[in-house]
Amino acid sequence: MIKKAHWENVFKTKSLNEVSWYEVVPETSLSFFKESNISKFAKIIDIGGGDSFLVDNLLKLGYNDITVLDISGAALDRAKQRLKDQSKKVKWIVADAADFSPPENYDFWHDRAAFHFLTDEQSIRNYVETVQKHLNKNGNLVIGTFSENGPKKCSGLEIKQYSETTMTDQFETHFEKIRCIKIDHKTPFDTNQNFVFCWFKKIM
């Protein structure tokens, strides 16, 4: 509840371009969708999507089965208000990524900067097990976190940094790594955050 209250406060007190993750066109995330060549009817979930613009861009590309999950109801409300009538095309879930139970299985699981907020082993284990159970075989898993060269905190909270190796180690049992990349995200405050993004395929 403390974590939820923290994020509700962030989204109620900061405007859209006052948060570090602000991107009108999230090019890195979109590149994985384009490269995977998944069907426009694929079931997609964006973990920790909040009020990001990924859902806007996926709708423009013609994807029509999108779920956005976030711990903050205020974040999702902002996205719904921005999308107006198009928000009815999206499934919205208010839940903590550490312990939620998906209502269905997915073909593409996307997570930009939610996973790295899970800092205790039980939460990480729960998350990994949830992905394993609820991503369809041959499904795509894309996770982006702060790298070992990135910040140690985000929005005042401790995070867990990852490298290509440590990220792969978390998912190697049921997933095949396609590739990992490092990118610098330029924030609205003119600072850089180094991320590692890893793309996996579900093999078991």
PDB file of C-alpha atoms in Angstrom:
ATOM      1  CA  MET A   1       0.000   0.000   0.000  1.00  0.00           C
ATOM      2  CA  ILE A   2       2.932   2.343   0.631  1.00  0.00           C
ATOM      3  CA  LYS A   3       4.210   1.692  -2.892  1.00  0.00           C
ATOM      4  CA  LYS A   4       0.773   2.280  -4.394  1.00  0.00           C
ATOM      5  CA  ALA A   5       0.339   5.540  -2.456  1.00  0.00           C
ATOM      6  CA  HIS A   6       3.744   6.692  -3.702  1.00  0.00           C
ATOM      7  CA  TRP A   7       2.775   6.215  -7.345  1.00  0.00           C
ATOM      8  CA  GLU A   8      -0.695   7.665  -6.955  1.00  0.00           C
ATOM      9  CA  ASN A   9       0.957  10.797  -5.566  1.00  0.00           C
ATOM     10  CA  VAL A  10       3.444  10.956  -8.457  1.00  0.00           C
ATOM     11  CA  PHE A  11       0.703  10.888 -11.070  1.00  0.00           C
ATOM     12  CA  LYS A  12      -1.535  13.314  -9.194  1.00  0.00           C
ATOM     13  CA  THR A  13       1.192  15.915  -8.636  1.00  0.00           C
ATOM     14  CA  LYS A  14       3.404  15.753 -11.749  1.00  0.00           C
ATOM     15  CA  SER A  15       2.336  16.679 -15.247  1.00  0.00           C
ATOM     16  CA  LEU A  16       2.958  14.487 -18.282  1.00  0.00           C
ATOM     17  CA  ASN A  17       6.319  16.000 -19.228  1.00  0.00           C
ATOM     18  CA  GLU A  18       7.543  16.256 -15.626  1.00  0.00           C
ATOM     19  CA  VAL A  19       8.290  12.531 -15.354  1.00  0.00           C
ATOM     20  CA  SER A  20      11.557  11.021 -16.539  1.00  0.00           C
ATOM     21  CA  TRP A  21       9.955   8.363 -18.758  1.00  0.00           C
ATOM     22  CA  TYR A  22       8.094  10.862 -20.955  1.00  0.00           C
ATOM     23  CA  GLU A  23       8.349   9.884 -24.647  1.00  0.00           C
ATOM     24  CA  VAL A  24       5.764  10.803 -27.255  1.00  0.00           C
ATOM     25  CA  VAL A  25       7.089   8.066 -29.542  1.00  0.00           C
ATOM     26  CA  PRO A  26       8.783   5.228 -27.582  1.00  0.00           C
ATOM     27  CA  GLU A  27      11.019   4.193 -30.481  1.00  0.00           C
ATOM     28  CA  THR A  28      12.959   1.482 -28.651  1.00  0.00           C
ATOM     29  CA  SER A  29       9.873  -0.376 -27.479  1.00  0.00           C
ATOM     30  CA  LEU A  30       8.136  -0.017 -30.835  1.00  0.00           C
ATOM     31  CA  SER A  31      11.162  -1.432 -32.648  1.00  0.00           C
ATOM     32  CA  PHE A  32      10.665  -4.787 -30.911  1.00  0.00           C
ATOM     33  CA  PHE A  33       7.013  -4.942 -31.939  1.00  0.00           C
ATOM     34  CA  LYS A  34       7.914  -4.167 -35.547  1.00  0.00           C
ATOM     35  CA  GLU A  35      10.809  -6.622 -35.644  1.00  0.00           C
ATOM     36  CA  SER A  36       8.791  -9.436 -34.063  1.00  0.00           C
ATOM     37  CA  ASN A  37       6.219  -9.079 -36.851  1.00  0.00           C
ATOM     38  CA  ILE A  38       3.428 -10.241 -34.560  1.00  0.00           C
ATOM     39  CA  SER A  39      -0.152 -10.344 -35.747  1.00  0.00           C
ATOM     40  CA  LYS A  40      -2.319  -7.263 -35.291  1.00  0.00           C
ATOM     41  CA  PHE A  41      -4.660  -9.625 -33.387  1.00  0.00           C
ATOM     42  CA  ALA A  42      -1.951 -10.720 -30.921  1.00  0.00           C
ATOM     43  CA  LYS A  43      -2.728 -10.307 -27.227  1.00  0.00           C
ATOM     44  CA  ILE A  44      -0.405  -7.624 -25.843  1.00  0.00           C
ATOM     45  CA  ILE A  45       0.156  -6.539 -22.256  1.00  0.00           C
ATOM     46  CA  ASP A  46       2.153  -3.478 -21.210  1.00  0.00           C
ATOM     47  CA  ILE A  47       3.325  -3.914 -17.603  1.00  0.00           C
ATOM     48  CA  GLY A  48       3.700  -0.658 -15.691  1.00  0.00           C
ATOM     49  CA  GLY A  49       2.423   1.186 -18.752  1.00  0.00           C
ATOM     50  CA  GLY A  50       0.917   4.007 -16.704  1.00  0.00           C
ATOM     51  CA  ASP A  51       0.265   7.019 -18.902  1.00  0.00           C
ATOM     52  CA  SER A  52       3.028   6.206 -21.417  1.00  0.00           C
ATOM     53  CA  PHE A  53       2.396   6.705 -25.124  1.00  0.00           C
ATOM     54  CA  LEU A  54       3.132   3.109 -26.110  1.00  0.00           C
ATOM     55  CA  VAL A  55      -0.565   2.239 -26.182  1.00  0.00           C
ATOM     56  CA  ASP A  56      -1.329   5.263 -28.411  1.00  0.00           C
ATOM     57  CA  ASN A  57       1.305   4.168 -30.895  1.00  0.00           C
ATOM     58  CA  LEU A  58       0.230   0.510 -30.863  1.00  0.00           C
ATOM     59  CA  LEU A  59      -3.350   1.538 -31.599  1.00  0.00           C
ATOM     60  CA  LYS A  60      -2.121   3.665 -34.520  1.00  0.00           C
ATOM     61  CA  LEU A  61      -0.249   0.634 -35.859  1.00  0.00           C
ATOM     62  CA  GLY A  62      -3.471  -1.358 -35.824  1.00  0.00           C
ATOM     63  CA  TYR A  63      -3.023  -3.662 -32.837  1.00  0.00           C
ATOM     64  CA  ASN A  64      -6.445  -4.316 -31.363  1.00  0.00           C
ATOM     65  CA  ASP A  65      -6.001  -6.495 -28.249  1.00  0.00           C
ATOM     66  CA  ILE A  66      -4.014  -4.391 -25.793  1.00  0.00           C
ATOM     67  CA  THR A  67      -3.949  -4.513 -21.990  1.00  0.00           C
ATOM     68  CA  VAL A  68      -2.224  -1.836 -19.901  1.00  0.00           C
ATOM     69  CA  LEU A  69      -1.392  -2.611 -16.270  1.00  0.00           C
ATOM     70  CA  ASP A  70      -0.203  -0.174 -13.635  1.00  0.00           C
ATOM     71  CA  ILE A  71      -0.209   0.049  -9.856  1.00  0.00           C
ATOM     72  CA  SER A  72      -1.593   3.596 -10.123  1.00  0.00           C
ATOM     73  CA  GLY A  73      -5.204   4.136 -11.050  1.00  0.00           C
ATOM     74  CA  ALA A  74      -4.417   7.836 -11.508  1.00  0.00           C
ATOM     75  CA  ALA A  75      -1.833   6.964 -14.178  1.00  0.00           C
ATOM     76  CA  LEU A  76      -4.314   4.875 -16.133  1.00  0.00           C
ATOM     77  CA  ASP A  77      -6.972   7.569 -15.783  1.00  0.00           C
ATOM     78  CA  ARG A  78      -4.601  10.059 -17.410  1.00  0.00           C
ATOM     79  CA  ALA A  79      -4.020   7.694 -20.317  1.00  0.00           C
ATOM     80  CA  LYS A  80      -7.762   7.109 -20.722  1.00  0.00           C
ATOM     81  CA  GLN A  81      -8.459  10.848 -20.764  1.00  0.00           C
ATOM     82  CA  ARG A  82      -5.778  11.361 -23.409  1.00  0.00           C
ATOM     83  CA  LEU A  83      -7.095   8.544 -25.610  1.00  0.00           C
ATOM     84  CA  LYS A  84     -10.744   9.620 -25.205  1.00  0.00           C
ATOM     85  CA  ASP A  85     -13.031   7.212 -27.121  1.00  0.00           C
ATOM     86  CA  GLN A  86     -10.083   5.055 -28.162  1.00  0.00           C
ATOM     87  CA  SER A  87      -9.583   4.106 -24.511  1.00  0.00           C
ATOM     88  CA  LYS A  88     -12.579   1.788 -24.871  1.00  0.00           C
ATOM     89  CA  LYS A  89     -10.481  -0.385 -27.184  1.00  0.00           C
ATOM     90  CA  VAL A  90      -7.981  -1.056 -24.368  1.00  0.00           C
ATOM     91  CA  LYS A  91      -8.217  -3.285 -21.280  1.00  0.00           C
ATOM     92  CA  TRP A  92      -7.032  -1.464 -18.142  1.00  0.00           C
ATOM     93  CA  ILE A  93      -5.811  -3.251 -15.006  1.00  0.00           C
ATOM     94  CA  VAL A  94      -4.873  -1.560 -11.719  1.00  0.00           C
ATOM     95  CA  ALA A  95      -2.493  -3.990  -9.983  1.00  0.00           C
ATOM     96  CA  ASP A  96       1.012  -4.428  -8.626  1.00  0.00           C
ATOM     97  CA  ALA A  97       3.266  -6.195 -11.139  1.00  0.00           C
ATOM     98  CA  ALA A  98       4.815  -8.130  -8.243  1.00  0.00           C
ATOM     99  CA  ASP A  99       1.718 -10.128  -7.394  1.00  0.00           C
ATOM    100  CA  PHE A 100      -1.063  -9.789  -9.949  1.00  0.00           C
ATOM    101  CA  SER A 101      -2.940 -12.690 -11.526  1.00  0.00           C
ATOM    102  CA  PRO A 102      -3.468 -12.173 -15.269  1.00  0.00           C
ATOM    103  CA  PRO A 103      -7.020 -12.871 -16.465  1.00  0.00           C
ATOM    104  CA  GLU A 104      -5.705 -14.371 -19.724  1.00  0.00           C
ATOM    105  CA  ASN A 105      -2.541 -15.419 -21.552  1.00  0.00           C
ATOM    106  CA  TYR A 106      -0.586 -13.138 -23.849  1.00  0.00           C
ATOM    107  CA  ASP A 107       1.490 -13.232 -27.036  1.00  0.00           C
ATOM    108  CA  PHE A 108       3.601 -10.163 -26.247  1.00  0.00           C
ATOM    109  CA  TRP A 109       4.620  -9.100 -22.734  1.00  0.00           C
ATOM    110  CA  HIS A 110       6.223  -5.641 -22.642  1.00  0.00           C
ATOM    111  CA  ASP A 111       7.744  -4.025 -19.579  1.00  0.00           C
ATOM    112  CA  ARG A 112       9.695  -0.791 -19.688  1.00  0.00           C
ATOM    113  CA  ALA A 113      10.981   0.061 -16.210  1.00  0.00           C
ATOM    114  CA  ALA A 114       8.513  -1.791 -13.992  1.00  0.00           C
ATOM    115  CA  PHE A 115      10.572  -4.940 -13.399  1.00  0.00           C
ATOM    116  CA  HIS A 116      13.525  -3.011 -11.963  1.00  0.00           C
ATOM    117  CA  PHE A 117      11.357  -1.740  -9.081  1.00  0.00           C
ATOM    118  CA  LEU A 118      11.133  -5.317  -7.798  1.00  0.00           C
ATOM    119  CA  THR A 119      14.092  -5.474  -5.452  1.00  0.00           C
ATOM    120  CA  ASP A 120      13.350  -8.454  -3.181  1.00  0.00           C
ATOM    121  CA  GLU A 121      13.795 -12.041  -4.329  1.00  0.00           C
ATOM    122  CA  GLN A 122      10.199 -13.111  -3.635  1.00  0.00           C
ATOM    123  CA  SER A 123       8.720 -10.335  -5.789  1.00  0.00           C
ATOM    124  CA  ILE A 124      11.150 -11.106  -8.593  1.00  0.00           C
ATOM    125  CA  ARG A 125      10.356 -14.825  -8.382  1.00  0.00           C
ATOM    126  CA  ASN A 126       6.609 -14.128  -8.432  1.00  0.00           C
ATOM    127  CA  TYR A 127       6.976 -11.933 -11.501  1.00  0.00           C
ATOM    128  CA  VAL A 128       9.086 -14.460 -13.409  1.00  0.00           C
ATOM    129  CA  GLU A 129       6.656 -17.271 -12.596  1.00  0.00           C
ATOM    130  CA  THR A 130       3.707 -15.148 -13.718  1.00  0.00           C
ATOM    131  CA  VAL A 131       5.362 -14.459 -17.070  1.00  0.00           C
ATOM    132  CA  GLN A 132       6.165 -18.151 -17.500  1.00  0.00           C
ATOM    133  CA  LYS A 133       2.562 -19.170 -16.825  1.00  0.00           C
ATOM    134  CA  HIS A 134       0.800 -16.458 -18.795  1.00  0.00           C
ATOM    135  CA  LEU A 135       2.896 -15.934 -21.920  1.00  0.00           C
ATOM    136  CA  ASN A 136       1.938 -18.270 -24.751  1.00  0.00           C
ATOM    137  CA  LYS A 137       4.513 -20.581 -26.299  1.00  0.00           C
ATOM    138  CA  ASN A 138       6.643 -18.676 -28.848  1.00  0.00           C
ATOM    139  CA  GLY A 139       5.385 -15.473 -27.238  1.00  0.00           C
ATOM    140  CA  ASN A 140       7.607 -12.400 -26.999  1.00  0.00           C
ATOM    141  CA  LEU A 141       8.935 -10.977 -23.746  1.00  0.00           C
ATOM    142  CA  VAL A 142      10.587  -7.548 -23.842  1.00  0.00           C
ATOM    143  CA  ILE A 143      11.907  -6.049 -20.607  1.00  0.00           C
ATOM    144  CA  GLY A 144      13.767  -2.773 -20.223  1.00  0.00           C
ATOM    145  CA  THR A 145      15.477  -1.796 -16.957  1.00  0.00           C
ATOM    146  CA  PHE A 146      18.168   0.570 -15.811  1.00  0.00           C
ATOM    147  CA  SER A 147      21.521  -0.943 -16.704  1.00  0.00           C
ATOM    148  CA  GLU A 148      24.528  -1.231 -14.418  1.00  0.00           C
ATOM    149  CA  ASN A 149      25.537   2.174 -15.825  1.00  0.00           C
ATOM    150  CA  GLY A 150      22.107   3.665 -15.177  1.00  0.00           C
ATOM    151  CA  PRO A 151      20.579   5.372 -12.138  1.00  0.00           C
ATOM    152  CA  LYS A 152      20.252   3.545  -8.833  1.00  0.00           C
ATOM    153  CA  LYS A 153      16.914   5.180  -8.067  1.00  0.00           C
ATOM    154  CA  CYS A 154      13.827   6.267  -9.971  1.00  0.00           C
ATOM    155  CA  SER A 155      11.155   8.661  -8.672  1.00  0.00           C
ATOM    156  CA  GLY A 156      12.756   8.439  -5.240  1.00  0.00           C
ATOM    157  CA  LEU A 157      12.590   4.633  -5.051  1.00  0.00           C
ATOM    158  CA  GLU A 158      15.428   2.121  -5.035  1.00  0.00           C
ATOM    159  CA  ILE A 159      15.672  -0.040  -8.150  1.00  0.00           C
ATOM    160  CA  LYS A 160      17.599  -3.162  -9.148  1.00  0.00           C
ATOM    161  CA  GLN A 161      20.037  -2.648 -12.010  1.00  0.00           C
ATOM    162  CA  TYR A 162      20.524  -5.352 -14.635  1.00  0.00           C
ATOM    163  CA  SER A 163      23.093  -6.363 -17.210  1.00  0.00           C
ATOM    164  CA  GLU A 164      22.457  -8.573 -20.230  1.00  0.00           C
ATOM    165  CA  THR A 165      23.796 -11.515 -18.219  1.00  0.00           C
ATOM    166  CA  THR A 166      21.799 -10.959 -15.031  1.00  0.00           C
ATOM    167  CA  MET A 167      18.616 -10.305 -16.998  1.00  0.00           C
ATOM    168  CA  THR A 168      19.097 -13.482 -19.038  1.00  0.00           C
ATOM    169  CA  ASP A 169      19.764 -15.472 -15.865  1.00  0.00           C
ATOM    170  CA  GLN A 170      16.318 -14.530 -14.513  1.00  0.00           C
ATOM    171  CA  PHE A 171      14.454 -15.943 -17.515  1.00  0.00           C
ATOM    172  CA  GLU A 172      16.728 -18.638 -18.968  1.00  0.00           C
ATOM    173  CA  THR A 173      14.651 -21.632 -17.780  1.00  0.00           C
ATOM    174  CA  HIS A 174      11.664 -21.046 -20.070  1.00  0.00           C
ATOM    175  CA  PHE A 175      12.930 -18.460 -22.522  1.00  0.00           C
ATOM    176  CA  GLU A 176      15.423 -18.111 -25.350  1.00  0.00           C
ATOM    177  CA  LYS A 177      17.215 -14.779 -25.596  1.00  0.00           C
ATOM    178  CA  ILE A 178      16.856 -13.136 -28.989  1.00  0.00           C
ATOM    179  CA  ARG A 179      19.016 -10.121 -28.213  1.00  0.00           C
ATOM    180  CA  CYS A 180      19.747  -7.394 -25.690  1.00  0.00           C
ATOM    181  CA  ILE A 181      20.605  -3.773 -26.405  1.00  0.00           C
ATOM    182  CA  LYS A 182      21.722  -0.799 -24.365  1.00  0.00           C
ATOM    183  CA  ILE A 183      20.246   2.613 -25.020  1.00  0.00           C
ATOM    184  CA  ASP A 184      20.418   6.069 -23.489  1.00  0.00           C
ATOM    185  CA  HIS A 185      17.029   7.607 -22.753  1.00  0.00           C
ATOM    186  CA  LYS A 186      17.119  11.391 -22.678  1.00  0.00           C
ATOM    187  CA  THR A 187      14.733  12.680 -20.021  1.00  0.00           C
ATOM    188  CA  PRO A 188      12.733  15.936 -20.223  1.00  0.00           C
ATOM    189  CA  PHE A 189      15.289  17.318 -17.748  1.00  0.00           C
ATOM    190  CA  ASP A 190      18.114  16.866 -20.291  1.00  0.00           C
ATOM    191  CA  THR A 191      19.748  13.966 -18.424  1.00  0.00           C
ATOM    192  CA  ASN A 192      20.543  10.501 -19.760  1.00  0.00           C
ATOM    193  CA  GLN A 193      19.419   7.190 -18.286  1.00  0.00           C
ATOM    194  CA  ASN A 194      21.169   4.074 -19.530  1.00  0.00           C
ATOM    195  CA  PHE A 195      18.818   1.129 -20.098  1.00  0.00           C
ATOM    196  CA  VAL A 196      19.275  -2.493 -21.046  1.00  0.00           C
ATOM    197  CA  PHE A 197      16.427  -3.977 -23.094  1.00  0.00           C
ATOM    198  CA  CYS A 198      16.246  -7.752 -23.543  1.00  0.00           C
ATOM    199  CA  TRP A 199      14.004  -9.618 -25.959  1.00  0.00           C
ATOM    200  CA  PHE A 200      13.157 -13.256 -25.248  1.00  0.00           C
ATOM    201  CA  LYS A 201      11.000 -15.945 -26.868  1.00  0.00           C
ATOM    202  CA  LYS A 202       8.972 -18.375 -24.745  1.00  0.00           C
ATOM    203  CA  ILE A 203      10.208 -21.886 -25.542  1.00  0.00           C
ATOM    204  CA  MET A 204       8.539 -24.009 -22.837  1.00  0.00           C
TER     205      MET A 204
END
